[in-house]
């Protein structure tokens, strides 16, 4: 673990100087959780908003009817040409635009779960996203998100940056009783007039405004930590190249926060544009390229740190097995999730494939059937990666998640 | 920790039914003076200096009556003059495509598939863009194409002092020079400038020069800028404030996304002809106007939805066209019934079948709504239990609109959304029910529904008072209005709205932005609001001038000038402390601090 110690010395300690390490920081740097003697694990959730076409993301090329039902948009069987699927296990293949992820699959750091999703039948983007983010399908009254509830009770003072939502709004996934902040751009996360920062802090700190007070307080504790990060220029390690779009930039910012050792435990990022009702092929290919290259860059950039990091991707529902009249697909049911990390048992497509052979095998005669509940996947990560065993509190009403064995039993 | 839990509960719990406790708040009546401020907070983009007195003089009731009839209010002439140069607002989509050619059209012209436009100025622009396109494709070496070379180099067009001013002058001096330059010379100069240098003039350019810069650099952007500019200018300066609030509400309700293909040139017509005339009209008219608008047909893909068997026997079509459910679903979920309004997947499919053939004539060239009977599904449909007999045509879709517009779920859904926007995040059921009753009794008359709301005790209650957080759009517009600032250009303000989290015309999802406070409460957005306040009050936003002399250093006096009420003691003491610590005071600092304060974020 030599590399790790060297890294710590260069980042966090250098930021604060000797003797100025906040108490919560020293914990996150040195010990993780003192009681379990585990280093702090980090979970990154990625939401593909708009319902990605999972059947073209991970192609069931071993399923002949896939080609019958998608005459113009099916991805060809793997034949080594650039437009064909990238073979994973003789039955499933990656969309060619995700080729950047194949090395991670081969290194067993990337696992795929297929025919997975929310058991709720809704085909409304809004509701389905809401259910997946709250972690309570079918229940609208849940006010907070699963990832906020997944945070362990801090042993000492908690880092104001333990839960970070990338983007201009705080994602539903991260809302809740634990402090969580939204960050659009690390460098802009400040009051630009230094002198006024303290004035605003005092206003919001003492405010009786029930809505703004809490957020204001979180904001200013985070601003102070962020100042130290902002002073340092960031260069991705190991030659990692993030794509130019917002998503890649957000993953880079997450990497920056992780490497600064400021106590981040969970992070959330999203990428849109998957609602491919019309002319799916090009749009999906472009989006998947950005998606795959961003994940690959994060993996490369984090290097050894991936040991403590797990990334999980999800999308509200899948899309119809049949292509529609516009060379696109409509709203469907089950989908696919990616799980990437150093402690993941990767290199495998998990799940029970329900088949596409006839309409009987399909959900309501049109969509991929669901054989894994998304909470089985998230629950396993929360429990075995983050070490939070109280899944009843994280996914209320879902009492017996069936783990797929993505992680070894700790 | 207790407090945190309370905060969380308030922010995140969206009560399904109002609790008795919150109902009590909605029973407590507001005092007289608070009523006027409350009305201005809710029915306008924030009070301007003198507004409270003006309403007092007219009488609150009468003033509300006027706002409910915007057609009877004389519009601000200064605003009309400012909107005049924004020509794309008044064009048909077809004119817009031709006047501000999108990249596809440039490509088509370059490939010889389309002729060059006849208008000489436009022709020059297009020629240059075609040359640039060819240069990029490698057909013509960059810089060597005749069209890329200006007739005269810049130092022949401009005098040395003029060059010096443009290079190193203050923004005011630059603007003055650009404003006084003869049109011919101005055009010659812009043509002679390299693209980046042209772009640099943007901040100090008056409206018509800015539009010329855009026209040369990226013509389609003119349309986006005209839209943004007009949205902000109207919110800030219109006398028909309630109509502008409702334009924002209904556009958001029937959201379309600027970045989706043809919507880049369809949205001006959409907002002008489908939304704006109907904001206080009949809901059924508004619904049909959106259903038939090319902008919505394109955004939710209905223009491509055709009967499933249309190509069944056509051997020439390898790819068979068919039904697309996108519009059918969002029409019920988001536009009318609401997600729990009682429809099924079967209804979605049936509704989609009813709307087959509702399409756009030449969708890439700016054509209008067009019903194509050959693409229509003639079979029988059953929508929410209503049988729509076989053999129908365009009226199948119209029947669906009838069913949806008069449905009790729609009455309830629309009433609740209005109440959430204008009253509180958790409006009492009693109020929503009352509004829904009016909706049903008047055949969906939006003005009457608004009246019911504005006559209710709930609207004038403590529960409603200052219960809403300003949206970023409201925050930006209300700051400018409160400061009594002079706005010459509003595009920089529109950019600020985006930075605060609400990029206008750019909400990708059909849901639009949420009406609830929680959409806007987060750390990044809060910091941006503080930064915006400081920047605006020290005259750091392009196109906006604040007379900082109006504001002294007494925080309470400044707060009263900007918010027409006292600042909270916390805000006041924080500013007082800052003033004590700071010897050098930037003009406008106190005003900026007030605008960034928690107090100012509420309405």
PDB file of N, CA and C in Angstrom, chain A residues 217-301:
ATOM      1  N   UNK A 217     -26.110  26.476   5.607  1.00  0.00           N
ATOM      2  CA  UNK A 217     -25.088  26.005   6.549  1.00  0.00           C
ATOM      3  C   UNK A 217     -24.180  24.967   5.884  1.00  0.00           C
ATOM      4  N   UNK A 218     -24.817  23.996   5.239  1.00  0.00           N
ATOM      5  CA  UNK A 218     -24.035  22.968   4.529  1.00  0.00           C
ATOM      6  C   UNK A 218     -23.129  23.619   3.491  1.00  0.00           C
ATOM      7  N   UNK A 219     -23.711  24.584   2.794  1.00  0.00           N
ATOM      8  CA  UNK A 219     -22.978  25.207   1.704  1.00  0.00           C
ATOM      9  C   UNK A 219     -21.684  25.834   2.200  1.00  0.00           C
ATOM     10  N   UNK A 220     -21.781  26.595   3.286  1.00  0.00           N
ATOM     11  CA  UNK A 220     -20.586  27.319   3.717  1.00  0.00           C
ATOM     12  C   UNK A 220     -19.534  26.417   4.361  1.00  0.00           C
ATOM     13  N   UNK A 221     -19.963  25.325   4.992  1.00  0.00           N
ATOM     14  CA  UNK A 221     -18.911  24.411   5.468  1.00  0.00           C
ATOM     15  C   UNK A 221     -18.203  23.791   4.276  1.00  0.00           C
ATOM     16  N   UNK A 222     -18.961  23.505   3.229  1.00  0.00           N
ATOM     17  CA  UNK A 222     -18.339  22.912   2.048  1.00  0.00           C
ATOM     18  C   UNK A 222     -17.431  23.903   1.329  1.00  0.00           C
ATOM     19  N   UNK A 223     -17.847  25.172   1.314  1.00  0.00           N
ATOM     20  CA  UNK A 223     -17.042  26.191   0.633  1.00  0.00           C
ATOM     21  C   UNK A 223     -15.623  26.230   1.199  1.00  0.00           C
ATOM     22  N   UNK A 224     -15.530  26.119   2.524  1.00  0.00           N
ATOM     23  CA  UNK A 224     -14.215  26.226   3.165  1.00  0.00           C
ATOM     24  C   UNK A 224     -13.282  25.104   2.719  1.00  0.00           C
ATOM     25  N   UNK A 225     -13.812  23.902   2.649  1.00  0.00           N
ATOM     26  CA  UNK A 225     -12.977  22.788   2.206  1.00  0.00           C
ATOM     27  C   UNK A 225     -12.624  22.962   0.734  1.00  0.00           C
ATOM     28  N   UNK A 226     -13.611  23.413  -0.011  1.00  0.00           N
ATOM     29  CA  UNK A 226     -13.418  23.516  -1.452  1.00  0.00           C
ATOM     30  C   UNK A 226     -12.300  24.493  -1.793  1.00  0.00           C
ATOM     31  N   UNK A 227     -12.145  25.530  -0.962  1.00  0.00           N
ATOM     32  CA  UNK A 227     -11.102  26.516  -1.245  1.00  0.00           C
ATOM     33  C   UNK A 227      -9.735  25.870  -1.389  1.00  0.00           C
ATOM     34  N   UNK A 228      -9.476  24.881  -0.533  1.00  0.00           N
ATOM     35  CA  UNK A 228      -8.164  24.249  -0.598  1.00  0.00           C
ATOM     36  C   UNK A 228      -8.009  23.457  -1.891  1.00  0.00           C
ATOM     37  N   UNK A 229      -9.118  22.862  -2.361  1.00  0.00           N
ATOM     38  CA  UNK A 229      -9.040  22.092  -3.607  1.00  0.00           C
ATOM     39  C   UNK A 229      -8.861  23.023  -4.790  1.00  0.00           C
ATOM     40  N   UNK A 230      -9.562  24.149  -4.721  1.00  0.00           N
ATOM     41  CA  UNK A 230      -9.530  25.074  -5.854  1.00  0.00           C
ATOM     42  C   UNK A 230      -8.133  25.609  -6.118  1.00  0.00           C
ATOM     43  N   UNK A 231      -7.320  25.666  -5.061  1.00  0.00           N
ATOM     44  CA  UNK A 231      -5.972  26.228  -5.237  1.00  0.00           C
ATOM     45  C   UNK A 231      -5.077  25.320  -6.070  1.00  0.00           C
ATOM     46  N   UNK A 232      -5.448  24.052  -6.117  1.00  0.00           N
ATOM     47  CA  UNK A 232      -4.581  23.114  -6.836  1.00  0.00           C
ATOM     48  C   UNK A 232      -5.074  22.871  -8.250  1.00  0.00           C
ATOM     49  N   UNK A 233      -4.163  22.877  -9.173  1.00  0.00           N
ATOM     50  CA  UNK A 233      -4.529  22.513 -10.549  1.00  0.00           C
ATOM     51  C   UNK A 233      -4.755  21.022 -10.617  1.00  0.00           C
ATOM     52  N   UNK A 234      -5.675  20.612 -11.439  1.00  0.00           N
ATOM     53  CA  UNK A 234      -5.943  19.187 -11.508  1.00  0.00           C
ATOM     54  C   UNK A 234      -5.552  18.616 -12.865  1.00  0.00           C
ATOM     55  N   UNK A 235      -4.727  17.599 -12.830  1.00  0.00           N
ATOM     56  CA  UNK A 235      -4.405  16.871 -14.054  1.00  0.00           C
ATOM     57  C   UNK A 235      -4.778  15.421 -13.828  1.00  0.00           C
ATOM     58  N   UNK A 236      -5.632  14.869 -14.669  1.00  0.00           N
ATOM     59  CA  UNK A 236      -5.992  13.459 -14.511  1.00  0.00           C
ATOM     60  C   UNK A 236      -4.742  12.576 -14.576  1.00  0.00           C
ATOM     61  N   UNK A 237      -4.734  11.517 -13.774  1.00  0.00           N
ATOM     62  CA  UNK A 237      -3.557  10.641 -13.706  1.00  0.00           C
ATOM     63  C   UNK A 237      -3.594   9.586 -14.812  1.00  0.00           C
ATOM     64  N   UNK A 238      -2.498   8.930 -14.991  1.00  0.00           N
ATOM     65  CA  UNK A 238      -2.371   7.777 -15.898  1.00  0.00           C
ATOM     66  C   UNK A 238      -2.845   8.066 -17.315  1.00  0.00           C
ATOM     67  N   UNK A 239      -2.717   9.326 -17.711  1.00  0.00           N
ATOM     68  CA  UNK A 239      -3.097   9.678 -19.079  1.00  0.00           C
ATOM     69  C   UNK A 239      -4.585   9.601 -19.355  1.00  0.00           C
ATOM     70  N   UNK A 240      -5.392   9.597 -18.300  1.00  0.00           N
ATOM     71  CA  UNK A 240      -6.840   9.506 -18.503  1.00  0.00           C
ATOM     72  C   UNK A 240      -7.341  10.731 -19.265  1.00  0.00           C
ATOM     73  N   UNK A 241      -8.224  10.478 -20.223  1.00  0.00           N
ATOM     74  CA  UNK A 241      -8.790  11.589 -21.004  1.00  0.00           C
ATOM     75  C   UNK A 241     -10.304  11.572 -20.895  1.00  0.00           C
ATOM     76  N   UNK A 242     -10.849  12.525 -20.169  1.00  0.00           N
ATOM     77  CA  UNK A 242     -12.297  12.628 -20.063  1.00  0.00           C
ATOM     78  C   UNK A 242     -12.846  13.321 -21.310  1.00  0.00           C
ATOM     79  N   UNK A 243     -13.967  12.839 -21.833  1.00  0.00           N
ATOM     80  CA  UNK A 243     -14.571  13.541 -22.977  1.00  0.00           C
ATOM     81  C   UNK A 243     -15.003  14.950 -22.560  1.00  0.00           C
ATOM     82  N   UNK A 244     -15.199  15.818 -23.534  1.00  0.00           N
ATOM     83  CA  UNK A 244     -15.459  17.227 -23.252  1.00  0.00           C
ATOM     84  C   UNK A 244     -16.828  17.531 -22.665  1.00  0.00           C
ATOM     85  N   UNK A 245     -17.784  16.637 -22.797  1.00  0.00           N
ATOM     86  CA  UNK A 245     -19.159  16.950 -22.355  1.00  0.00           C
ATOM     87  C   UNK A 245     -19.282  17.087 -20.853  1.00  0.00           C
ATOM     88  N   UNK A 246     -20.471  17.505 -20.457  1.00  0.00           N
ATOM     89  CA  UNK A 246     -20.756  17.759 -19.046  1.00  0.00           C
ATOM     90  C   UNK A 246     -20.539  16.496 -18.184  1.00  0.00           C
ATOM     91  N   UNK A 247     -20.963  15.357 -18.729  1.00  0.00           N
ATOM     92  CA  UNK A 247     -20.889  14.127 -17.935  1.00  0.00           C
ATOM     93  C   UNK A 247     -19.440  13.770 -17.610  1.00  0.00           C
ATOM     94  N   UNK A 248     -18.588  13.769 -18.622  1.00  0.00           N
ATOM     95  CA  UNK A 248     -17.179  13.460 -18.405  1.00  0.00           C
ATOM     96  C   UNK A 248     -16.555  14.439 -17.422  1.00  0.00           C
ATOM     97  N   UNK A 249     -16.907  15.709 -17.584  1.00  0.00           N
ATOM     98  CA  UNK A 249     -16.362  16.720 -16.688  1.00  0.00           C
ATOM     99  C   UNK A 249     -16.823  16.482 -15.251  1.00  0.00           C
ATOM    100  N   UNK A 250     -18.059  16.049 -15.112  1.00  0.00           N
ATOM    101  CA  UNK A 250     -18.554  15.776 -13.763  1.00  0.00           C
ATOM    102  C   UNK A 250     -17.850  14.583 -13.136  1.00  0.00           C
ATOM    103  N   UNK A 251     -17.581  13.553 -13.930  1.00  0.00           N
ATOM    104  CA  UNK A 251     -16.849  12.414 -13.375  1.00  0.00           C
ATOM    105  C   UNK A 251     -15.431  12.835 -12.989  1.00  0.00           C
ATOM    106  N   UNK A 252     -14.858  13.699 -13.794  1.00  0.00           N
ATOM    107  CA  UNK A 252     -13.520  14.192 -13.455  1.00  0.00           C
ATOM    108  C   UNK A 252     -13.551  14.956 -12.121  1.00  0.00           C
ATOM    109  N   UNK A 253     -14.619  15.707 -11.915  1.00  0.00           N
ATOM    110  CA  UNK A 253     -14.717  16.445 -10.651  1.00  0.00           C
ATOM    111  C   UNK A 253     -14.875  15.493  -9.467  1.00  0.00           C
ATOM    112  N   UNK A 254     -15.581  14.399  -9.703  1.00  0.00           N
ATOM    113  CA  UNK A 254     -15.710  13.400  -8.635  1.00  0.00           C
ATOM    114  C   UNK A 254     -14.333  12.814  -8.328  1.00  0.00           C
ATOM    115  N   UNK A 255     -13.574  12.491  -9.374  1.00  0.00           N
ATOM    116  CA  UNK A 255     -12.228  11.951  -9.174  1.00  0.00           C
ATOM    117  C   UNK A 255     -11.375  12.933  -8.377  1.00  0.00           C
ATOM    118  N   UNK A 256     -11.527  14.195  -8.724  1.00  0.00           N
ATOM    119  CA  UNK A 256     -10.755  15.233  -8.033  1.00  0.00           C
ATOM    120  C   UNK A 256     -11.106  15.264  -6.544  1.00  0.00           C
ATOM    121  N   UNK A 257     -12.378  15.156  -6.241  1.00  0.00           N
ATOM    122  CA  UNK A 257     -12.801  15.150  -4.840  1.00  0.00           C
ATOM    123  C   UNK A 257     -12.297  13.901  -4.119  1.00  0.00           C
ATOM    124  N   UNK A 258     -12.360  12.779  -4.799  1.00  0.00           N
ATOM    125  CA  UNK A 258     -11.894  11.536  -4.172  1.00  0.00           C
ATOM    126  C   UNK A 258     -10.409  11.645  -3.858  1.00  0.00           C
ATOM    127  N   UNK A 259      -9.658  12.139  -4.827  1.00  0.00           N
ATOM    128  CA  UNK A 259      -8.205  12.178  -4.633  1.00  0.00           C
ATOM    129  C   UNK A 259      -7.768  13.256  -3.640  1.00  0.00           C
ATOM    130  N   UNK A 260      -8.629  14.239  -3.416  1.00  0.00           N
ATOM    131  CA  UNK A 260      -8.280  15.280  -2.440  1.00  0.00           C
ATOM    132  C   UNK A 260      -8.508  14.803  -1.010  1.00  0.00           C
ATOM    133  N   UNK A 261      -9.081  13.614  -0.856  1.00  0.00           N
ATOM    134  CA  UNK A 261      -9.311  13.061   0.477  1.00  0.00           C
ATOM    135  C   UNK A 261     -10.031  14.021   1.404  1.00  0.00           C
ATOM    136  N   UNK A 262     -11.169  14.482   0.953  1.00  0.00           N
ATOM    137  CA  UNK A 262     -11.926  15.403   1.787  1.00  0.00           C
ATOM    138  C   UNK A 262     -13.146  14.724   2.392  1.00  0.00           C
ATOM    139  N   UNK A 263     -13.107  13.412   2.422  1.00  0.00           N
ATOM    140  CA  UNK A 263     -14.162  12.698   3.124  1.00  0.00           C
ATOM    141  C   UNK A 263     -15.393  12.378   2.303  1.00  0.00           C
ATOM    142  N   UNK A 264     -15.256  12.330   0.990  1.00  0.00           N
ATOM    143  CA  UNK A 264     -16.421  12.002   0.165  1.00  0.00           C
ATOM    144  C   UNK A 264     -16.744  10.514   0.313  1.00  0.00           C
ATOM    145  N   UNK A 265     -18.012  10.204   0.487  1.00  0.00           N
ATOM    146  CA  UNK A 265     -18.446   8.811   0.627  1.00  0.00           C
ATOM    147  C   UNK A 265     -19.368   8.389  -0.502  1.00  0.00           C
ATOM    148  N   UNK A 266     -20.253   9.298  -0.912  1.00  0.00           N
ATOM    149  CA  UNK A 266     -21.131   8.966  -2.032  1.00  0.00           C
ATOM    150  C   UNK A 266     -21.197  10.156  -2.994  1.00  0.00           C
ATOM    151  N   UNK A 267     -21.342   9.831  -4.268  1.00  0.00           N
ATOM    152  CA  UNK A 267     -21.466  10.884  -5.273  1.00  0.00           C
ATOM    153  C   UNK A 267     -22.499  10.447  -6.296  1.00  0.00           C
ATOM    154  N   UNK A 268     -23.103  11.452  -6.930  1.00  0.00           N
ATOM    155  CA  UNK A 268     -24.140  11.179  -7.914  1.00  0.00           C
ATOM    156  C   UNK A 268     -23.892  12.033  -9.152  1.00  0.00           C
ATOM    157  N   UNK A 269     -24.004  11.402 -10.308  1.00  0.00           N
ATOM    158  CA  UNK A 269     -23.902  12.162 -11.562  1.00  0.00           C
ATOM    159  C   UNK A 269     -24.932  11.610 -12.531  1.00  0.00           C
ATOM    160  N   UNK A 270     -25.284  12.404 -13.519  1.00  0.00           N
ATOM    161  CA  UNK A 270     -26.304  11.933 -14.456  1.00  0.00           C
ATOM    162  C   UNK A 270     -25.935  12.300 -15.882  1.00  0.00           C
ATOM    163  N   UNK A 271     -26.546  11.572 -16.807  1.00  0.00           N
ATOM    164  CA  UNK A 271     -26.338  11.851 -18.226  1.00  0.00           C
ATOM    165  C   UNK A 271     -27.662  11.603 -18.936  1.00  0.00           C
ATOM    166  N   UNK A 272     -28.103  12.572 -19.732  1.00  0.00           N
ATOM    167  CA  UNK A 272     -29.427  12.479 -20.360  1.00  0.00           C
ATOM    168  C   UNK A 272     -29.349  12.152 -21.841  1.00  0.00           C
ATOM    169  N   UNK A 273     -30.486  12.255 -22.487  1.00  0.00           N
ATOM    170  CA  UNK A 273     -30.534  12.079 -23.937  1.00  0.00           C
ATOM    171  C   UNK A 273     -30.761  10.655 -24.411  1.00  0.00           C
ATOM    172  N   UNK A 274     -31.364   9.805 -23.570  1.00  0.00           N
ATOM    173  CA  UNK A 274     -31.523   8.387 -23.954  1.00  0.00           C
ATOM    174  C   UNK A 274     -32.906   8.070 -24.479  1.00  0.00           C
ATOM    175  N   UNK A 275     -33.772   9.077 -24.556  1.00  0.00           N
ATOM    176  CA  UNK A 275     -35.177   8.808 -24.894  1.00  0.00           C
ATOM    177  C   UNK A 275     -35.333   8.715 -26.413  1.00  0.00           C
ATOM    178  N   UNK A 276     -34.868   7.613 -26.954  1.00  0.00           N
ATOM    179  CA  UNK A 276     -34.671   7.486 -28.390  1.00  0.00           C
ATOM    180  C   UNK A 276     -35.914   6.950 -29.102  1.00  0.00           C
ATOM    181  N   UNK A 277     -36.952   7.783 -29.191  1.00  0.00           N
ATOM    182  CA  UNK A 277     -38.173   7.370 -29.886  1.00  0.00           C
ATOM    183  C   UNK A 277     -37.976   7.359 -31.401  1.00  0.00           C
ATOM    184  N   UNK A 278     -37.039   8.155 -31.875  1.00  0.00           N
ATOM    185  CA  UNK A 278     -36.880   8.355 -33.321  1.00  0.00           C
ATOM    186  C   UNK A 278     -35.413   8.216 -33.705  1.00  0.00           C
ATOM    187  N   UNK A 279     -35.153   7.541 -34.809  1.00  0.00           N
ATOM    188  CA  UNK A 279     -33.783   7.388 -35.318  1.00  0.00           C
ATOM    189  C   UNK A 279     -32.780   7.129 -34.200  1.00  0.00           C
ATOM    190  N   UNK A 280     -32.951   5.994 -33.593  1.00  0.00           N
ATOM    191  CA  UNK A 280     -32.174   5.699 -32.397  1.00  0.00           C
ATOM    192  C   UNK A 280     -30.671   5.536 -32.650  1.00  0.00           C
ATOM    193  N   UNK A 281     -30.349   4.931 -33.781  1.00  0.00           N
ATOM    194  CA  UNK A 281     -28.983   4.434 -33.976  1.00  0.00           C
ATOM    195  C   UNK A 281     -27.888   5.474 -33.684  1.00  0.00           C
ATOM    196  N   UNK A 282     -27.945   6.611 -34.370  1.00  0.00           N
ATOM    197  CA  UNK A 282     -26.869   7.594 -34.210  1.00  0.00           C
ATOM    198  C   UNK A 282     -26.839   8.201 -32.819  1.00  0.00           C
ATOM    199  N   UNK A 283     -28.043   8.555 -32.376  1.00  0.00           N
ATOM    200  CA  UNK A 283     -28.139   9.214 -31.079  1.00  0.00           C
ATOM    201  C   UNK A 283     -27.588   8.310 -29.972  1.00  0.00           C
ATOM    202  N   UNK A 284     -27.975   7.040 -30.033  1.00  0.00           N
ATOM    203  CA  UNK A 284     -27.519   6.116 -28.997  1.00  0.00           C
ATOM    204  C   UNK A 284     -26.011   5.924 -29.086  1.00  0.00           C
ATOM    205  N   UNK A 285     -25.520   5.786 -30.299  1.00  0.00           N
ATOM    206  CA  UNK A 285     -24.076   5.567 -30.470  1.00  0.00           C
ATOM    207  C   UNK A 285     -23.281   6.737 -29.897  1.00  0.00           C
ATOM    208  N   UNK A 286     -23.718   7.954 -30.208  1.00  0.00           N
ATOM    209  CA  UNK A 286     -23.008   9.133 -29.689  1.00  0.00           C
ATOM    210  C   UNK A 286     -23.040   9.183 -28.172  1.00  0.00           C
ATOM    211  N   UNK A 287     -24.226   8.946 -27.635  1.00  0.00           N
ATOM    212  CA  UNK A 287     -24.359   9.006 -26.180  1.00  0.00           C
ATOM    213  C   UNK A 287     -23.542   7.932 -25.485  1.00  0.00           C
ATOM    214  N   UNK A 288     -23.565   6.727 -26.056  1.00  0.00           N
ATOM    215  CA  UNK A 288     -22.821   5.639 -25.429  1.00  0.00           C
ATOM    216  C   UNK A 288     -21.314   5.877 -25.508  1.00  0.00           C
ATOM    217  N   UNK A 289     -20.880   6.505 -26.574  1.00  0.00           N
ATOM    218  CA  UNK A 289     -19.450   6.820 -26.680  1.00  0.00           C
ATOM    219  C   UNK A 289     -19.039   7.720 -25.521  1.00  0.00           C
ATOM    220  N   UNK A 290     -19.834   8.769 -25.318  1.00  0.00           N
ATOM    221  CA  UNK A 290     -19.522   9.698 -24.225  1.00  0.00           C
ATOM    222  C   UNK A 290     -19.591   8.986 -22.871  1.00  0.00           C
ATOM    223  N   UNK A 291     -20.611   8.180 -22.722  1.00  0.00           N
ATOM    224  CA  UNK A 291     -20.831   7.445 -21.479  1.00  0.00           C
ATOM    225  C   UNK A 291     -19.654   6.507 -21.192  1.00  0.00           C
ATOM    226  N   UNK A 292     -19.322   5.694 -22.173  1.00  0.00           N
ATOM    227  CA  UNK A 292     -18.256   4.699 -21.994  1.00  0.00           C
ATOM    228  C   UNK A 292     -16.892   5.342 -21.783  1.00  0.00           C
ATOM    229  N   UNK A 293     -16.589   6.333 -22.602  1.00  0.00           N
ATOM    230  CA  UNK A 293     -15.274   6.976 -22.469  1.00  0.00           C
ATOM    231  C   UNK A 293     -15.136   7.693 -21.128  1.00  0.00           C
ATOM    232  N   UNK A 294     -16.234   8.243 -20.649  1.00  0.00           N
ATOM    233  CA  UNK A 294     -16.177   8.927 -19.351  1.00  0.00           C
ATOM    234  C   UNK A 294     -15.894   7.929 -18.229  1.00  0.00           C
ATOM    235  N   UNK A 295     -16.601   6.800 -18.264  1.00  0.00           N
ATOM    236  CA  UNK A 295     -16.380   5.785 -17.230  1.00  0.00           C
ATOM    237  C   UNK A 295     -14.956   5.237 -17.314  1.00  0.00           C
ATOM    238  N   UNK A 296     -14.500   5.031 -18.541  1.00  0.00           N
ATOM    239  CA  UNK A 296     -13.146   4.502 -18.717  1.00  0.00           C
ATOM    240  C   UNK A 296     -12.114   5.489 -18.185  1.00  0.00           C
ATOM    241  N   UNK A 297     -12.351   6.771 -18.426  1.00  0.00           N
ATOM    242  CA  UNK A 297     -11.412   7.790 -17.956  1.00  0.00           C
ATOM    243  C   UNK A 297     -11.386   7.835 -16.427  1.00  0.00           C
ATOM    244  N   UNK A 298     -12.549   7.731 -15.836  1.00  0.00           N
ATOM    245  CA  UNK A 298     -12.629   7.741 -14.370  1.00  0.00           C
ATOM    246  C   UNK A 298     -11.823   6.575 -13.796  1.00  0.00           C
ATOM    247  N   UNK A 299     -12.007   5.425 -14.382  1.00  0.00           N
ATOM    248  CA  UNK A 299     -11.327   4.204 -13.942  1.00  0.00           C
ATOM    249  C   UNK A 299      -9.810   4.369 -14.033  1.00  0.00           C
ATOM    250  N   UNK A 300      -9.396   4.920 -15.162  1.00  0.00           N
ATOM    251  CA  UNK A 300      -7.962   5.127 -15.378  1.00  0.00           C
ATOM    252  C   UNK A 300      -7.397   6.161 -14.417  1.00  0.00           C
ATOM    253  N   UNK A 301      -8.120   7.260 -14.309  1.00  0.00           N
ATOM    254  CA  UNK A 301      -7.687   8.379 -13.501  1.00  0.00           C
ATOM    255  C   UNK A 301      -7.563   7.960 -12.027  1.00  0.00           C
TER     256      UNK A 301
END
